[in-house]
């Protein structure tokens, strides 16, 4: 059976979904679509591209998320990303942070749909891979039921066919970025209404999805779902994605196998194990020994003695405790 490319995605999250995090997630699911952190176009044009863009070939399918509001700069950054080997370029039109607003990108761009359309058109003209949009349902005093349909239609006129919609409004004045992830109420029915009226477009639902049962229920309506904090804070739920949502005939990868793969990768890359381990604090969530796992990684993970071998020993100890209690 052929599945839509965006059937199950892990959200781009600033300071979280770096290449080390994505390597961990890929050990758990071979089919989930992964996203980079948002990278500003200027950083790619002027910065250390290898540091910003390098990734492991195992990470495919992998999308590069860009932030910016200048069509020419975004087009050039998209072109570089495509040449780097990414499978998709995604434009961030949803991040509500102060830093993003000051740079005129992210959620504040929902107030200038014509500019967003120009940016996306320029990126599409620059690359041969899909260019997609990730947005909110509105910002501040906008009325989502009015703004979202018009916003989607304007971007569709520019050639966008894939919309990842975080089903919350963003309050740019009055709420912190953390509060913007939870305080504004979710409006799944609105996103569903917009999607049903546009069957020729692909809609991926994001926001408030806490587990795989919820994801499955939303897939009855939407073309795809995107998990954010749930996938990061409880990463082992990703181990059940391939069999449940893609009918892949493979056993769920056990935690110790993931730990050994990460240790081996850290050794090959010659990087501190902490770069990977900080993204694995929730690997044993709900299991016996989970608290000790988090504590020891937090307290010992940055020490000089935190070698790949140390990581494997710790993982073996916690795995044994978990299995004994099962």
XYZ file of C-alpha atoms in Angstrom:
326
model
C 0.000 0.000 0.000
C 1.197 3.503 -0.845
C 0.948 6.107 1.903
C 0.951 9.890 1.720
C 4.453 11.280 2.374
C 3.189 13.356 5.310
C 1.085 10.668 6.973
C 3.121 10.888 10.177
C 5.549 13.720 10.924
C 7.660 14.842 13.869
C 7.440 18.603 14.292
C 10.329 21.030 13.844
C 11.215 22.365 17.305
C 13.789 25.064 17.973
C 16.670 23.863 20.196
C 15.274 20.331 20.079
C 15.169 18.676 16.664
C 18.833 18.989 15.780
C 20.661 16.255 13.879
C 21.380 14.304 17.066
C 17.716 14.279 18.063
C 16.677 13.263 14.560
C 19.154 10.382 14.559
C 17.525 9.082 17.753
C 14.045 9.416 16.277
C 15.088 7.639 13.103
C 16.268 4.620 15.090
C 12.705 4.310 16.378
C 10.831 4.911 13.129
C 12.029 4.459 9.572
C 8.915 6.015 8.040
C 8.069 9.131 10.080
C 8.892 12.353 8.252
C 11.445 14.378 10.213
C 12.041 18.135 10.220
C 15.000 20.288 11.133
C 14.787 23.085 13.622
C 13.813 26.335 11.946
C 16.919 27.815 10.325
C 16.883 31.466 9.310
C 17.703 32.110 5.664
C 20.417 34.651 6.558
C 22.207 32.057 8.685
C 22.447 29.716 5.716
C 23.551 32.457 3.343
C 26.231 33.840 5.654
C 26.978 31.183 8.258
C 28.651 27.802 8.599
C 26.523 25.722 6.266
C 28.019 22.406 7.276
C 27.226 23.089 10.911
C 23.694 24.179 10.071
C 22.741 21.737 7.337
C 24.710 18.510 7.652
C 22.674 15.424 8.441
C 23.034 11.659 8.414
C 21.719 9.819 5.370
C 19.618 7.669 7.724
C 17.485 10.708 8.493
C 15.552 10.598 5.189
C 12.768 11.467 4.623
C 13.876 14.818 5.998
C 12.591 18.357 5.529
C 14.465 21.621 6.023
C 12.399 24.311 7.725
C 13.310 27.884 6.824
C 12.501 31.184 8.481
C 12.522 34.486 6.653
C 10.436 37.002 4.753
C 12.610 38.036 1.808
C 11.670 36.051 -1.332
C 15.132 36.270 -2.874
C 16.956 35.186 0.290
C 14.521 32.360 0.964
C 14.836 31.168 -2.617
C 18.622 31.021 -2.354
C 18.474 29.258 1.017
C 15.984 26.766 -0.425
C 18.259 26.133 -3.399
C 21.187 25.435 -1.067
C 19.012 23.133 1.027
C 17.896 21.172 -2.002
C 21.497 20.795 -3.163
C 22.391 19.609 0.363
C 20.023 16.700 -0.127
C 16.857 17.575 1.779
C 13.580 16.061 0.606
C 11.370 19.082 1.276
C 11.604 22.780 2.076
C 9.123 24.033 4.665
C 8.411 27.681 5.463
C 7.797 28.606 9.096
C 4.677 30.780 9.383
C 3.796 29.692 12.896
C 6.562 30.382 15.421
C 5.461 33.093 17.910
C 8.736 33.925 19.687
C 9.918 37.508 20.176
C 13.109 36.709 18.306
C 11.106 35.554 15.329
C 8.841 38.607 15.354
C 11.793 40.995 15.473
C 13.175 39.313 12.376
C 9.783 39.459 10.651
C 9.241 35.788 10.152
C 7.159 33.097 11.774
C 3.544 33.595 12.883
C 3.513 37.369 12.351
C 3.616 36.678 8.600
C 0.003 35.514 8.732
C -0.896 39.199 8.552
C 0.805 39.567 5.128
C -0.402 36.641 2.987
C 0.687 38.255 -0.287
C 4.286 38.470 0.932
C 4.153 34.849 2.132
C 2.809 33.783 -1.256
C 5.669 35.618 -2.983
C 8.205 33.892 -0.708
C 6.790 30.437 -1.350
C 6.561 31.037 -5.093
C 10.189 32.147 -5.187
C 11.281 29.017 -3.306
C 9.260 26.766 -5.616
C 10.857 28.377 -8.646
C 14.308 27.746 -7.154
C 14.001 24.019 -6.371
C 12.604 20.785 -7.772
C 11.552 19.351 -4.387
C 8.264 20.072 -2.561
C 7.883 23.440 -0.846
C 5.353 23.373 1.998
C 3.884 25.774 4.561
C 3.451 25.419 8.336
C 1.107 27.962 9.868
C -1.308 28.743 12.708
C -5.040 29.358 12.312
C -4.494 33.078 12.924
C -2.745 35.585 15.160
C -3.855 38.092 17.792
C -7.230 39.674 16.926
C -7.643 37.884 13.609
C -10.781 35.789 13.313
C -9.532 32.294 12.377
C -12.745 31.300 10.591
C -12.182 34.238 8.245
C -8.409 34.399 7.963
C -7.457 30.726 7.619
C -9.511 29.926 4.483
C -8.314 33.092 2.757
C -4.723 32.485 3.814
C -4.751 28.909 2.500
C -6.364 29.945 -0.773
C -3.828 32.714 -1.347
C -0.923 30.324 -0.797
C -2.568 27.693 -2.973
C -2.742 30.283 -5.771
C 1.050 30.514 -5.439
C 1.342 26.760 -5.942
C 1.475 25.407 -2.381
C -0.303 22.069 -2.028
C 0.778 20.892 1.451
C -0.340 22.774 4.566
C 0.750 21.818 8.078
C -1.648 23.614 10.395
C -1.104 24.100 14.108
C -4.740 24.327 15.147
C -4.228 27.188 17.613
C -4.147 30.929 17.202
C -0.848 32.574 18.184
C -1.003 35.545 20.532
C 2.068 37.607 19.678
C 1.299 40.197 22.327
C 0.653 38.852 25.803
C 1.712 35.203 25.717
C 5.170 33.646 25.852
C 6.220 31.093 23.216
C 5.675 28.346 25.814
C 2.181 29.611 26.611
C 1.404 29.845 22.899
C 1.893 26.094 22.668
C -0.844 25.358 25.197
C -3.000 28.351 26.186
C -4.844 29.334 22.982
C -7.681 26.828 22.492
C -7.425 24.182 19.820
C -9.882 24.404 16.936
C -9.716 21.095 15.087
C -13.206 21.540 13.564
C -12.118 24.715 11.765
C -9.075 23.041 10.227
C -11.246 20.067 9.260
C -13.786 22.374 7.611
C -11.064 24.118 5.611
C -9.540 20.780 4.588
C -12.836 19.177 3.540
C -13.615 22.145 1.307
C -10.241 21.721 -0.462
C -9.799 18.016 -1.222
C -7.169 18.814 -3.848
C -4.818 20.062 -1.107
C -2.958 18.087 1.577
C -3.595 19.018 5.203
C -1.443 17.823 8.113
C -2.818 18.469 11.599
C -0.505 19.709 14.350
C -1.133 20.786 17.928
C -2.339 18.992 21.031
C -1.899 15.427 19.760
C -0.718 13.494 22.800
C -0.682 9.832 21.757
C -1.024 7.430 18.850
C -4.726 6.805 19.456
C -5.413 10.500 18.949
C -3.185 10.477 15.880
C -5.124 7.541 14.435
C -8.456 9.277 14.989
C -7.244 12.418 13.199
C -5.992 10.377 10.255
C -9.613 9.505 9.542
C -10.047 13.170 8.599
C -6.651 14.569 7.667
C -3.962 13.475 5.222
C -1.347 13.476 7.963
C -0.575 14.264 11.579
C 2.418 15.943 13.177
C 3.546 15.236 16.743
C 5.655 17.742 18.617
C 6.293 17.632 22.360
C 4.759 14.166 22.782
C 7.293 12.691 20.358
C 10.153 14.543 22.019
C 9.254 13.992 25.673
C 8.195 10.345 25.183
C 10.231 9.306 22.145
C 9.601 5.584 22.492
C 6.066 6.074 21.159
C 7.751 6.515 17.775
C 8.735 2.825 17.858
C 5.120 1.839 17.125
C 4.534 4.173 14.209
C 5.813 2.009 11.375
C 3.674 -1.012 12.208
C 0.558 0.955 13.172
C 0.467 3.628 10.496
C 2.497 2.144 7.645
C 1.824 -1.596 8.045
C 5.551 -2.283 8.097
C 6.263 -5.885 9.109
C 8.929 -5.115 11.676
C 9.187 -5.464 15.407
C 9.384 -2.313 17.474
C 13.007 -1.413 18.123
C 13.817 -2.030 21.777
C 15.342 0.738 23.842
C 18.721 -0.900 24.365
C 19.174 -1.309 20.613
C 18.575 2.420 20.218
C 21.047 3.194 22.994
C 23.728 1.016 21.375
C 23.135 2.602 17.956
C 23.470 6.078 19.458
C 26.635 5.126 21.346
C 28.175 3.781 18.152
C 27.238 6.936 16.245
C 28.706 9.199 18.919
C 31.942 7.214 18.766
C 32.134 7.436 14.971
C 31.374 11.172 14.977
C 33.717 11.705 17.957
C 31.190 13.929 19.720
C 30.188 13.971 23.410
C 27.444 11.479 24.202
C 25.488 14.341 25.790
C 24.642 15.706 22.332
C 22.472 12.633 21.822
C 21.597 11.758 25.431
C 19.904 15.083 26.186
C 17.267 14.140 23.625
C 16.717 10.740 25.252
C 15.729 11.747 28.785
C 12.213 10.434 28.196
C 13.225 7.171 26.508
C 12.107 5.090 29.510
C 9.009 7.162 30.271
C 6.558 5.076 32.289
C 9.061 2.271 32.876
C 10.774 1.113 36.060
C 14.071 2.973 36.344
C 12.917 5.981 34.292
C 13.711 8.431 37.094
C 17.231 7.064 37.594
C 17.799 7.179 33.830
C 16.872 10.862 33.690
C 18.824 11.709 36.832
C 22.023 9.982 35.819
C 22.017 11.390 32.318
C 21.355 14.877 33.693
C 24.005 14.600 36.416
C 26.662 12.495 34.693
C 25.966 12.869 30.980
C 28.183 15.918 30.481
C 31.130 14.584 32.481
C 34.355 13.471 30.853
C 33.571 9.929 31.968
C 30.306 9.901 30.009
C 31.683 7.838 27.153
C 29.709 5.721 24.687
C 30.623 2.672 26.781
C 29.245 4.396 29.898
C 26.032 5.108 28.011
C 25.654 1.456 27.019
C 26.304 0.279 30.576
C 23.702 2.670 31.923
C 21.225 1.641 29.259
C 21.817 -2.050 29.984
C 21.249 -1.492 33.708
C 17.998 0.457 33.238
C 16.727 -1.949 30.582
C 17.263 -4.894 32.912
C 15.382 -3.109 35.673
C 12.531 -2.292 33.322
C 12.246 -5.854 32.055
C 12.377 -7.309 35.549
C 9.446 -5.142 36.586
C 7.353 -5.957 33.516
